[in-house]
mmCIF file of C-alpha atoms in Angstrom:
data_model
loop_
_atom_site.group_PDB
_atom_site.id
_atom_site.type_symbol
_atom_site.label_atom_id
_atom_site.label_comp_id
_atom_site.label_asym_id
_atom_site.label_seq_id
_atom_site.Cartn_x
_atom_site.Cartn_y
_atom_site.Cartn_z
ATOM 1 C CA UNK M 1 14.431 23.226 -20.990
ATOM 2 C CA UNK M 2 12.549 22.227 -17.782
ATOM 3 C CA UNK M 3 11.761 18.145 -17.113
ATOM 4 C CA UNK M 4 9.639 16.028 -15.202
ATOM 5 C CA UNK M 5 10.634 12.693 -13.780
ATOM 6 C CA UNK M 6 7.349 10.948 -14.732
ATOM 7 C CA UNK M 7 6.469 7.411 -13.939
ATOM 8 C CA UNK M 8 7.056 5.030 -16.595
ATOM 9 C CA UNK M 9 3.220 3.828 -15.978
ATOM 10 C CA UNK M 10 2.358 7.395 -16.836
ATOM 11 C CA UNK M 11 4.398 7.956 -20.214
ATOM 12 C CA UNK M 12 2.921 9.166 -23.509
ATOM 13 C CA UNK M 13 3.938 7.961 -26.750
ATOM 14 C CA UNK M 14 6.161 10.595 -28.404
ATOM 15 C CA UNK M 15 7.108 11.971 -24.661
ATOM 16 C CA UNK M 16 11.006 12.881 -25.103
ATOM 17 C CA UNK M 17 13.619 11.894 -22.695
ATOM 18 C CA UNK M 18 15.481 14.639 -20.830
ATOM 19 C CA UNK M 19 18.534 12.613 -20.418
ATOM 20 C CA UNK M 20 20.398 9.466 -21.287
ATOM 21 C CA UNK M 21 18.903 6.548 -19.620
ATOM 22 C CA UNK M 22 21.495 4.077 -17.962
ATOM 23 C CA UNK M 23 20.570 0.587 -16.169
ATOM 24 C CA UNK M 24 23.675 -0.991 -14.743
ATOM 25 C CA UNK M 25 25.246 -0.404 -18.409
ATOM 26 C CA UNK M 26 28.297 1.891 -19.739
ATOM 27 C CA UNK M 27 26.111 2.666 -22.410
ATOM 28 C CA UNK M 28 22.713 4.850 -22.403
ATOM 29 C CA UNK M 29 19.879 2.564 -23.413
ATOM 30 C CA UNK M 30 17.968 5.730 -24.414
ATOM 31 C CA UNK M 31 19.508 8.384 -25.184
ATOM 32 C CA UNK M 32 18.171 11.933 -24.534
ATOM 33 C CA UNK M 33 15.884 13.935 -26.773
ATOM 34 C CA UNK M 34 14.625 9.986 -27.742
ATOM 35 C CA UNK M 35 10.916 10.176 -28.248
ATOM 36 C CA UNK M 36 9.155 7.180 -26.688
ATOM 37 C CA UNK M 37 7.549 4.478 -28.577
ATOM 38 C CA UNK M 38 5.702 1.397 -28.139
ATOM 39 C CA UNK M 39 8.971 -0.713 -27.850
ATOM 40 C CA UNK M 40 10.665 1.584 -25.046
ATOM 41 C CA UNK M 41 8.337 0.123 -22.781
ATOM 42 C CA UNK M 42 9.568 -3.229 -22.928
ATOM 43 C CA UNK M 43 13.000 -2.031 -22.388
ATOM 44 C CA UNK M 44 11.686 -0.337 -19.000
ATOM 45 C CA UNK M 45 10.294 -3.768 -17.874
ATOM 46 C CA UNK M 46 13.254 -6.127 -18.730
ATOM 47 C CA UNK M 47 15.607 -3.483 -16.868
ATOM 48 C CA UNK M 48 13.151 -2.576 -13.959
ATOM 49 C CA UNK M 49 13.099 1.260 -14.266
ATOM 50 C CA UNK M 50 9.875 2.806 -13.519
ATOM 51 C CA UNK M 51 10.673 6.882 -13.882
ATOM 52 C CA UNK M 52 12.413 8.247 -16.072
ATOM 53 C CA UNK M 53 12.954 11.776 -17.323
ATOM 54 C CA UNK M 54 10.860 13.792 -20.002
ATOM 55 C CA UNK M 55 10.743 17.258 -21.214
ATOM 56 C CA UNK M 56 7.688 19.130 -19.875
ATOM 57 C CA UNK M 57 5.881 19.628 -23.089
ATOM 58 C CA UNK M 58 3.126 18.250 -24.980
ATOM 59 C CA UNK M 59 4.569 14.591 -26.576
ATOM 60 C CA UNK M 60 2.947 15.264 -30.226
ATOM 61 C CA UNK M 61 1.044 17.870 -31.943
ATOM 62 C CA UNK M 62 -2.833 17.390 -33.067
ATOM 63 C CA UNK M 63 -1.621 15.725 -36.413
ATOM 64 C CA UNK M 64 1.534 13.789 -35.191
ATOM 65 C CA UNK M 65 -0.504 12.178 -32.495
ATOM 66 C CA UNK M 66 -3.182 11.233 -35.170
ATOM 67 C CA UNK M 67 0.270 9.842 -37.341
ATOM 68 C CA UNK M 68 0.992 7.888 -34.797
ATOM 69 C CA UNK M 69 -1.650 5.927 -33.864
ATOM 70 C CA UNK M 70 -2.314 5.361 -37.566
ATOM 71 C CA UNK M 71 0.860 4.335 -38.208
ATOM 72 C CA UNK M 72 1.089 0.929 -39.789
ATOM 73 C CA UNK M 73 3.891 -0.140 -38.082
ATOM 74 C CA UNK M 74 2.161 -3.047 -36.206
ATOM 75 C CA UNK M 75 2.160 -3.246 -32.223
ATOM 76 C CA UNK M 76 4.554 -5.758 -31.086
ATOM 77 C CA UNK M 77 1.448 -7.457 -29.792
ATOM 78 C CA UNK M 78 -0.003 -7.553 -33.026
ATOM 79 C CA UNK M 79 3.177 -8.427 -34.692
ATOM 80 C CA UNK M 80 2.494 -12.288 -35.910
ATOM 81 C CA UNK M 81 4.080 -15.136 -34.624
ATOM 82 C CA UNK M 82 6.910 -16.078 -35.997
ATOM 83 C CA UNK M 83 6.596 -19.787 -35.379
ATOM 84 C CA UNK M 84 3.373 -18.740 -37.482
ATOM 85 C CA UNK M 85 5.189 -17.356 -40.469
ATOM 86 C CA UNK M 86 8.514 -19.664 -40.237
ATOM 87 C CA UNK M 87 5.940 -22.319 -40.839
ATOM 88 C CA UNK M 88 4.531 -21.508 -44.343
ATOM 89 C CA UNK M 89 7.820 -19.524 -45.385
ATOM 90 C CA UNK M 90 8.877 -23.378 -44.855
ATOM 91 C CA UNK M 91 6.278 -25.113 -46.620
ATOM 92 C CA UNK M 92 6.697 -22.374 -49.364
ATOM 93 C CA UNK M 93 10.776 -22.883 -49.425
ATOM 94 C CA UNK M 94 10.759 -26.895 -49.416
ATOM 95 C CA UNK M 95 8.245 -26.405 -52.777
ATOM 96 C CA UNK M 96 10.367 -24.057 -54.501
ATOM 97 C CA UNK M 97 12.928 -26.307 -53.435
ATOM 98 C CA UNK M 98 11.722 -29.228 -55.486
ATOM 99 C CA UNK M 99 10.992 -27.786 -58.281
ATOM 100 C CA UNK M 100 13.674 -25.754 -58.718
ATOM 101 C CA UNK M 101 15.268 -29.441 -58.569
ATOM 102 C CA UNK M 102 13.434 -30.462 -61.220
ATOM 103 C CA UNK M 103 14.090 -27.602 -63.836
ATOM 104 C CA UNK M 104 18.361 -28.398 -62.574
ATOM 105 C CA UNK M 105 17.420 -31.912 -63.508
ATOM 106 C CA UNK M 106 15.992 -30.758 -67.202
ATOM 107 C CA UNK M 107 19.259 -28.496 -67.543
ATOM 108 C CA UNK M 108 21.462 -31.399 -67.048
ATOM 109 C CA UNK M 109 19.772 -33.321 -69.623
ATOM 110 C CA UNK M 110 20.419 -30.381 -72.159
ATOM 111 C CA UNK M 111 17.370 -28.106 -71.727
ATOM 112 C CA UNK M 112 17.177 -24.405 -71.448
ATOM 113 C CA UNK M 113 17.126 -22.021 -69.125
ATOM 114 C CA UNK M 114 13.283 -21.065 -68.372
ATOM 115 C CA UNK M 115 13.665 -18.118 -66.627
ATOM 116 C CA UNK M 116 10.232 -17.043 -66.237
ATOM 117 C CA UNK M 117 9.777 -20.666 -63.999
ATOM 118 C CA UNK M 118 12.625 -19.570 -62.287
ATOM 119 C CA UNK M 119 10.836 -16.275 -61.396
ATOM 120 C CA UNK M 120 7.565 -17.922 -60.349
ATOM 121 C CA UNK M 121 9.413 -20.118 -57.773
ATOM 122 C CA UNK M 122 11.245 -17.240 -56.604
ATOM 123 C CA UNK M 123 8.637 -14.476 -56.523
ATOM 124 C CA UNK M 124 6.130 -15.470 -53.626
ATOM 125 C CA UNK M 125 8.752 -16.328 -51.535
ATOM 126 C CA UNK M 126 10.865 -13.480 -51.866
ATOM 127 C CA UNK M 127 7.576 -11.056 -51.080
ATOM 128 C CA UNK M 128 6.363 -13.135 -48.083
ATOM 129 C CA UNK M 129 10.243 -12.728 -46.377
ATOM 130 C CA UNK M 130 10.640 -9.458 -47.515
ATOM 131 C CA UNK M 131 7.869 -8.596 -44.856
ATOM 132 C CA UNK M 132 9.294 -11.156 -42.126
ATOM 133 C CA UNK M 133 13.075 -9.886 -42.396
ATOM 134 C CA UNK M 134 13.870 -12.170 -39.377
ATOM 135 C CA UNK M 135 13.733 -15.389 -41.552
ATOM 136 C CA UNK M 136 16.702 -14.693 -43.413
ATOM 137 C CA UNK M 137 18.173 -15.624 -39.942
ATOM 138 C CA UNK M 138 16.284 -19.148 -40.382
ATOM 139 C CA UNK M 139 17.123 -20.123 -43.576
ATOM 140 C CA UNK M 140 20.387 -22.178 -42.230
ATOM 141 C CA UNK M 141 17.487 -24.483 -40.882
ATOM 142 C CA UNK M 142 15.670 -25.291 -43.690
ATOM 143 C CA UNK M 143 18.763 -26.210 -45.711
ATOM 144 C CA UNK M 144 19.748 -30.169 -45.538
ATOM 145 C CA UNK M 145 23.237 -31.701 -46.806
ATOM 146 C CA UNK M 146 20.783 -33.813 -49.387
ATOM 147 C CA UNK M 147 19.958 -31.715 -52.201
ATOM 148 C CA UNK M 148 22.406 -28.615 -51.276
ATOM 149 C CA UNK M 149 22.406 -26.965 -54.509
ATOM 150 C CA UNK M 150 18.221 -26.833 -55.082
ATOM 151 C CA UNK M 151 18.421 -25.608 -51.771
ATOM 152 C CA UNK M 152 21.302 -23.175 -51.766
ATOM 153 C CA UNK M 153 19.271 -21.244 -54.952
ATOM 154 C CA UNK M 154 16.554 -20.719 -53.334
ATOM 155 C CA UNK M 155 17.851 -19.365 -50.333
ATOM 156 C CA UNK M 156 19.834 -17.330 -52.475
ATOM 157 C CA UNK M 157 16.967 -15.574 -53.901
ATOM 158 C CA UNK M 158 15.253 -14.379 -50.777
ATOM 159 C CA UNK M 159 19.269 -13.235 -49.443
ATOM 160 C CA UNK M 160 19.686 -11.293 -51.881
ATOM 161 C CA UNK M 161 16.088 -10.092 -52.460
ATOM 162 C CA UNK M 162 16.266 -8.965 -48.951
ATOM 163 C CA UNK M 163 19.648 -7.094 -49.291
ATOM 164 C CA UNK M 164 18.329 -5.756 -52.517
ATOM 165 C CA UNK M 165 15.375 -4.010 -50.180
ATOM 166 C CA UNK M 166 17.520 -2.941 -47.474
ATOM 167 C CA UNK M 167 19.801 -1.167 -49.684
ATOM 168 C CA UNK M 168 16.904 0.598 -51.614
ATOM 169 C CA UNK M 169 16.248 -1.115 -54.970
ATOM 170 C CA UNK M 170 12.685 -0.874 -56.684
ATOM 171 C CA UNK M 171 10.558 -3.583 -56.298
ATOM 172 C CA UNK M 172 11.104 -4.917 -59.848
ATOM 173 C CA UNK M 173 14.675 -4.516 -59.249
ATOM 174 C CA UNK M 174 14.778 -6.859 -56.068
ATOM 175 C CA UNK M 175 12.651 -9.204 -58.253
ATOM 176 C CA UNK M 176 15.603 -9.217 -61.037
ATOM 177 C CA UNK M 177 18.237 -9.410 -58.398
ATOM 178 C CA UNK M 178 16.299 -12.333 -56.199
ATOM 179 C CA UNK M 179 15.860 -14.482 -59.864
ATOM 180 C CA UNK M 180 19.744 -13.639 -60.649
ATOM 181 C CA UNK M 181 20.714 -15.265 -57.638
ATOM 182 C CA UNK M 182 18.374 -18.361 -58.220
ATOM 183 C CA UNK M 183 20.139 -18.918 -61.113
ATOM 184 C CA UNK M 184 23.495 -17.888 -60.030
ATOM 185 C CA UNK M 185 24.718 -21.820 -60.090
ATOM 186 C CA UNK M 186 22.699 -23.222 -63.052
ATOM 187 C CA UNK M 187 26.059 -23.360 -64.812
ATOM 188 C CA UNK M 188 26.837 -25.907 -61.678
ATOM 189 C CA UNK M 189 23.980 -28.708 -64.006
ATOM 190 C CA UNK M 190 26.823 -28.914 -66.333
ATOM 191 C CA UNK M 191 29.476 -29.683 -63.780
ATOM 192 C CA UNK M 192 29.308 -34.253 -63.182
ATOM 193 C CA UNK M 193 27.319 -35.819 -60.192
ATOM 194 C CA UNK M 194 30.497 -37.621 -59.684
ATOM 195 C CA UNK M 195 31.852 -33.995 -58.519
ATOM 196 C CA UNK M 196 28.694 -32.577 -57.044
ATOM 197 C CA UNK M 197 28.443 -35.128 -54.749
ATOM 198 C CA UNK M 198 31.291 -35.953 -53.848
ATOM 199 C CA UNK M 199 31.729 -36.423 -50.052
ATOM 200 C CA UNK M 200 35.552 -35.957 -49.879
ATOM 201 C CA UNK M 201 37.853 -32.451 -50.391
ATOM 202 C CA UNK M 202 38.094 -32.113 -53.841
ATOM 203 C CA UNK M 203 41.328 -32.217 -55.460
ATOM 204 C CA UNK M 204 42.395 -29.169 -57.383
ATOM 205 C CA UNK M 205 41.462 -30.455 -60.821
ATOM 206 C CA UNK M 206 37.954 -31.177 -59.434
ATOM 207 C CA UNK M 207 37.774 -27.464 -58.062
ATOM 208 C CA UNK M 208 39.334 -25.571 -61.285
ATOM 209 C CA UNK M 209 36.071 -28.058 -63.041
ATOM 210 C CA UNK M 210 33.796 -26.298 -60.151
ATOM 211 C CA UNK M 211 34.776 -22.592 -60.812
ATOM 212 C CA UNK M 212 33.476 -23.293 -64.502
ATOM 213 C CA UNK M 213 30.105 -22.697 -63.331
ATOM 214 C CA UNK M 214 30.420 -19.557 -63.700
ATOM 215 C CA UNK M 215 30.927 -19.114 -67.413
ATOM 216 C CA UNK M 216 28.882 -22.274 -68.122
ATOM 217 C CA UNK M 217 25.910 -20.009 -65.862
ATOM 218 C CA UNK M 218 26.463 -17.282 -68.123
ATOM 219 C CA UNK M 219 26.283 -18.949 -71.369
ATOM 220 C CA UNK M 220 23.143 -20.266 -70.370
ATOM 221 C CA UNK M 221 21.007 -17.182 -69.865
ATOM 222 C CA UNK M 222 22.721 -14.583 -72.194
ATOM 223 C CA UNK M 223 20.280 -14.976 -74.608
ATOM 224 C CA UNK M 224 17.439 -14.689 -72.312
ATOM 225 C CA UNK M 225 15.503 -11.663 -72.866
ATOM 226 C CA UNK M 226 13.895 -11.519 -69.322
ATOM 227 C CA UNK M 227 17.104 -10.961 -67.455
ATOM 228 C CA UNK M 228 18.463 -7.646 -67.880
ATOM 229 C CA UNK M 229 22.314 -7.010 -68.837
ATOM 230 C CA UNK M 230 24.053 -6.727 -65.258
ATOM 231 C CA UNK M 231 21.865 -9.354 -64.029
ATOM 232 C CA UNK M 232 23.295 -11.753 -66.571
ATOM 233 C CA UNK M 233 26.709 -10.143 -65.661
ATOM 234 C CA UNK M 234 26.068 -11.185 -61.728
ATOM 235 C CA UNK M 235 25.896 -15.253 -62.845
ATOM 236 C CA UNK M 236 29.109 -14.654 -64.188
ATOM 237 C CA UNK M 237 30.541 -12.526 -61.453
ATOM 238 C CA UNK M 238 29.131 -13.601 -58.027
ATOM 239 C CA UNK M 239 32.426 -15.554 -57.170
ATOM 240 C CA UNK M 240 34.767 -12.879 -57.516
ATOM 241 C CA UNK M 241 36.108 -10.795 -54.696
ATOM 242 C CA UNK M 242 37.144 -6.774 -54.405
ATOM 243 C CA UNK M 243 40.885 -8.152 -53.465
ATOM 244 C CA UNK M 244 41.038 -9.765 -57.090
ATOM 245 C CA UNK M 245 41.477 -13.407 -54.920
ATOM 246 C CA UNK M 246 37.602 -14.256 -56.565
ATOM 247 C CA UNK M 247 36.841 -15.883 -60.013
ATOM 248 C CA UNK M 248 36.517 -16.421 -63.099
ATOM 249 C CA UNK M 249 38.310 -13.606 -64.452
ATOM 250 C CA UNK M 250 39.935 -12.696 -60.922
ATOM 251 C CA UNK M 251 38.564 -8.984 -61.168
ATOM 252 C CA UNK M 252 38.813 -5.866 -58.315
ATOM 253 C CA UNK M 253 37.048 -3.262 -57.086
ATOM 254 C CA UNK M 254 34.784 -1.267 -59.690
ATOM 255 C CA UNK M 255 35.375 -4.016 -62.186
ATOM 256 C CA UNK M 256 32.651 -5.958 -60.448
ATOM 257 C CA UNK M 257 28.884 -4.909 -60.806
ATOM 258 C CA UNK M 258 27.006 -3.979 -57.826
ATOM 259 C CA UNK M 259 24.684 -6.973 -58.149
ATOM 260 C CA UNK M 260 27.286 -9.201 -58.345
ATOM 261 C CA UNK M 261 28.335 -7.655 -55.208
ATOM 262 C CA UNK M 262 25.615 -8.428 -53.111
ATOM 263 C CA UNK M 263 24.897 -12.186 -54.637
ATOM 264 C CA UNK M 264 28.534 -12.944 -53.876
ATOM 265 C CA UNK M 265 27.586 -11.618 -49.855
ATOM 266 C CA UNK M 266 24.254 -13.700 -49.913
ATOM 267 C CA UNK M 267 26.244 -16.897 -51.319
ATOM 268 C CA UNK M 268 29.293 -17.014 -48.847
ATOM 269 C CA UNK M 269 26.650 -16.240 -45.968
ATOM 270 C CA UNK M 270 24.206 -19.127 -47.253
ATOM 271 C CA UNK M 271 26.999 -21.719 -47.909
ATOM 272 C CA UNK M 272 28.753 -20.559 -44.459
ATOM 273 C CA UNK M 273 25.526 -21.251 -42.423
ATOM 274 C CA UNK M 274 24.358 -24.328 -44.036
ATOM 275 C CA UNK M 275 25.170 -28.158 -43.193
ATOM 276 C CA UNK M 276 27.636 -29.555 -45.634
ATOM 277 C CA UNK M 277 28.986 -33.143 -45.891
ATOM 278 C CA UNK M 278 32.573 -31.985 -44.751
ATOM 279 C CA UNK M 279 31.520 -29.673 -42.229
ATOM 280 C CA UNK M 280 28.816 -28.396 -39.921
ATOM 281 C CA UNK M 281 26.579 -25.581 -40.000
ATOM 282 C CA UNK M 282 27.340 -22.453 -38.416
ATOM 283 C CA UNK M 283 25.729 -19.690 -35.888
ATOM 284 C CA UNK M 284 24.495 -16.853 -38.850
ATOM 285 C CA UNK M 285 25.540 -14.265 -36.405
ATOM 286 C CA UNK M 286 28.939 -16.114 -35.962
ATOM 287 C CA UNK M 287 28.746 -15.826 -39.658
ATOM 288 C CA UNK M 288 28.677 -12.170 -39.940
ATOM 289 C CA UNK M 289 30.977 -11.112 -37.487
ATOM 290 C CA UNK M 290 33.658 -13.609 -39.426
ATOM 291 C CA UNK M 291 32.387 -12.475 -42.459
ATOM 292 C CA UNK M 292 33.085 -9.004 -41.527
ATOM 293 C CA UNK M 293 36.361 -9.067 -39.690
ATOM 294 C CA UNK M 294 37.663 -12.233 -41.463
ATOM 295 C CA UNK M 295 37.046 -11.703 -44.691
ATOM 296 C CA UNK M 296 37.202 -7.749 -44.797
ATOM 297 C CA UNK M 297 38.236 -6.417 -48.172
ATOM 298 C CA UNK M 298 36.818 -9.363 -50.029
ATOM 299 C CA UNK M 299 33.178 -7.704 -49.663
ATOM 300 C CA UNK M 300 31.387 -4.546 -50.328
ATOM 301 C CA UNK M 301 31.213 -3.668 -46.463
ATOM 302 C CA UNK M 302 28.011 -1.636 -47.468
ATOM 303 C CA UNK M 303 26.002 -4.793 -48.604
ATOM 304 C CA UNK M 304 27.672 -6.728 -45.490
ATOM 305 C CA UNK M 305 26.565 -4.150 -43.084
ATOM 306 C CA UNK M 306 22.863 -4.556 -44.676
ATOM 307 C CA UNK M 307 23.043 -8.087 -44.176
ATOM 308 C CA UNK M 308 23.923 -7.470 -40.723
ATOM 309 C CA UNK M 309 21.070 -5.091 -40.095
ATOM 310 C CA UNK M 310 18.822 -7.722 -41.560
ATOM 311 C CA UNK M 311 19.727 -10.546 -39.376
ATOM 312 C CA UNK M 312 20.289 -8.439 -36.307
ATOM 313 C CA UNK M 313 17.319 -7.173 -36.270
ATOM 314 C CA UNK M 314 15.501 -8.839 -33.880
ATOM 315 C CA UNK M 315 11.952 -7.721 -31.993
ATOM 316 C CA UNK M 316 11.910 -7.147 -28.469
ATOM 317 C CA UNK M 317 11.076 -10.781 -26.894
ATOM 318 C CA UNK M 318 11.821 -12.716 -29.172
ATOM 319 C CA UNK M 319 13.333 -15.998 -27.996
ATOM 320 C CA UNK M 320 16.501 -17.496 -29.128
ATOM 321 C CA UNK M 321 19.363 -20.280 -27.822
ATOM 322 C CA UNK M 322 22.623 -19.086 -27.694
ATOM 323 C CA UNK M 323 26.001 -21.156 -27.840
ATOM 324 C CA UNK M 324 26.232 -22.091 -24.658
ATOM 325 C CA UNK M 325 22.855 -24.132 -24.961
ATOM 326 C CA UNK M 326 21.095 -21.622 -22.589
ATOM 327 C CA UNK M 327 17.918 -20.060 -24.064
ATOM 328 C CA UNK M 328 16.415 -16.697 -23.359
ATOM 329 C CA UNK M 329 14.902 -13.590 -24.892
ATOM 330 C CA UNK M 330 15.753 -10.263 -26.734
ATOM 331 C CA UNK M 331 15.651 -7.177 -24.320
ATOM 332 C CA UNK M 332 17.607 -4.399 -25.981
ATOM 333 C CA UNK M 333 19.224 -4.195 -29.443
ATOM 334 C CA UNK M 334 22.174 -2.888 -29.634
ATOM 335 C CA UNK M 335 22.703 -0.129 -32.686
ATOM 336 C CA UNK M 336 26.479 -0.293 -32.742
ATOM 337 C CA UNK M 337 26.579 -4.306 -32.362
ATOM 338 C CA UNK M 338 23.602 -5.560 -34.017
ATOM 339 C CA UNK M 339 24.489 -9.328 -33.625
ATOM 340 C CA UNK M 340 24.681 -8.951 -29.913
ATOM 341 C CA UNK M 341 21.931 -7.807 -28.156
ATOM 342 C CA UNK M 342 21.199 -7.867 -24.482
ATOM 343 C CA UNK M 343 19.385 -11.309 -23.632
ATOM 344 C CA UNK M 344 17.744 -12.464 -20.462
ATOM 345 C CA UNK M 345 18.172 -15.961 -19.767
ATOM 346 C CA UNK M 346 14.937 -18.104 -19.139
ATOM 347 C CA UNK M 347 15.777 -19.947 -16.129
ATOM 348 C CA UNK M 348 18.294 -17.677 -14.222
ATOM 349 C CA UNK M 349 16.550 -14.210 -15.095
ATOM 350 C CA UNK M 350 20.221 -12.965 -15.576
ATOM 351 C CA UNK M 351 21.131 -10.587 -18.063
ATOM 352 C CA UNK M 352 23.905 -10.923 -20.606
ATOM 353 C CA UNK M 353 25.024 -8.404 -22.386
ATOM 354 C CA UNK M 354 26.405 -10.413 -25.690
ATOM 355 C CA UNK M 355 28.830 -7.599 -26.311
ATOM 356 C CA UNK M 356 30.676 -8.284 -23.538
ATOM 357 C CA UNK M 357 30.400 -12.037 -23.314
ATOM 358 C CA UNK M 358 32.249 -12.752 -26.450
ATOM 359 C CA UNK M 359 32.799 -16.233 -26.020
ATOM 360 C CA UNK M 360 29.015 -16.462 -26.220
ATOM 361 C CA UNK M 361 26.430 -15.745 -29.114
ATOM 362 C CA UNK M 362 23.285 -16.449 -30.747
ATOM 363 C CA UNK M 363 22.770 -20.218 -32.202
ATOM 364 C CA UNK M 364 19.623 -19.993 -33.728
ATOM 365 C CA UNK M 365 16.169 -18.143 -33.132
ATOM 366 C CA UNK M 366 13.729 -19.959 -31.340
ATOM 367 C CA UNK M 367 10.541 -17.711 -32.368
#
């Protein structure tokens, strides 16, 4: 079919490209028959092209023009800030926080489980992230050594909400899934202080005491007639692995539930991430690629390749600080590398593509 080479200044929305689109790179940053969107334009800045090739005909019809601009897919300069939204997902998270604290407290002490408080913490914070996928990346920096456990279920519950979205559960089913995973270590309230806080390795007594939680979890919300059956079966199951090396029972493959399945990917990513008293935080998209190549076979690779396309997905511009202390922002996403998009550095102007520097990648987002 016949093309134009049109200038960039002149494109249409929904104009498609004749051919793949290179800049410098062994990979096509468009590929051909791509229709343009809003977001392809900030591509052609950060790499400097100004024509490209289209097919000659008409980008949209009458009613997919009118689709288009209706869309609600917001422009990326109406998309809010994220310093904006970190801020009262924050405020929001160090709240649930506390009084998610305060119900552990009450189960130490002998109380019962009250799962519908559970679900009120969880709830609003869940639905304000599942809109702002990006924060799941931030979590690791709301999380403090003091109070790891208040803070580790409520990170767990937007995790695992947000895998629950990506990998197409009903809204009520995310909810069930994000509340499972709040109360995926309430069985750890009947494991001492002495052990909980204990700032040394624990010795293998103290760790056999530890992978009771589990059971003790269970036992606590069986009877519980607002968690349904395979979410009770999660508490119980989100430490065991596809490899049979997990616990308690040291089950494989089909033997563990799908829920269980993606709490047990939302934990190890959570705990991985976060500062602990015998050992630092780490990168969330170091994270992922170890918990993908590292720990391959222990996972459902489905739920860790959602997680992945959660935290990787990162808007055009957006700024971040990468291991090497240098900061920059997002200029191209990468579909087949997610983790390591193509970043232009703030004070140099040089581009980096992340993966081919693989000594180097992301730290933390900036916003």
């Amino acid at each position: 079919m016949e093309h134009l080479i049109v200038k960039v200044a002149d494109l249409k929305l929904g104009n498609e490209i004749a051919e793949d689109i290179f800049a410098n790179t062994s990979f096509p940053l468009i590929r051909k028959d791509t229709r343009i969107t809003r977001e392809h334009f900030h591509v052609f800045r950060a790499f400097h092209i100004t024509e490209v090739p289209v097919i000659n005909r008409d980008p949209f019809n009458k009613e997919e023009a009118e689709l288009e601009e209706s869309s609600t897919e917001p422009k990326l300069n109406e998309t809010p800030n994220l310093k904006l939204v970190a801020h009262d997902v924050a405020n929001l998270y160090k709240s649930s926080v506390a009084d998610y604290k305060k119900e552990f407290t009450n189960w130490q002490s002998g109380a019962k489980v009250d799962v519908s408080k559970i679900r009120q913490l969880v709830i609003p914070i869940v639905e304000k992230v599942l809109n702002h996928r990006q924060i799941v990346a931030m979590l690791n920096d709301l999380s403090s050594v003091r109070d790891y456990t208040h803070h580790h279920a409520i990170a767990l519950g937007i995790i695992a909400g947000s895998l629950a979205k990506k990998l197409g559960y009903d809204h009520g089913q995310i909810m069930q899934i994000a509340t499972a995973a709040a109360l995926s270590d309430c069985g750890m309230s009947r494991i001492t202080n002495r052990i909980l806080e204990k700032s040394e390795a624990l010795t293998q007594m103290e760790f056999n005491e530890i992978k009771k939680h589990t059971i003790y979890g269970y036992s606590m919300v069986k009877d519980s007639p607002l968690l349904r059956p395979e979410m009770k079966l999660a508490i119980l199951q989100h430490h065991e692995r596809l490899d049979g090396s997990g616990y308690p029972k040291g089950e494989k493959m089909e033997d563990i539930s799908m829920v269980s399945q993606i709490i047990a990917v939302a934990d190890i990513y959570h705990a991985m991430t976060s500062e602990r008293i015998y050992r630092p935080k780490a990168s969330p998209f170091k994270v992922l690629e170890m918990i993908r190549e590292d720990e391959f076979g222990k996972f459902n690779i489905q739920v860790v390749q959602a997680l992945i396309s959660i935290v990787g997905d990162l808007p055009i511009g957006l700024r971040v600080e990468l291991s090497s202390g240098e900061t920059g922002e997002v200029i191209f996403n990468q579909q087949n590398v997610p983790t390591r998009p193509m970043i232009r550095l703030s004070n140099s102007g040089e581009i980096l593509d992340l993966s081919k520097k693989r000594q180097l990648y992301i730290e933390r987002i900036l916003g």
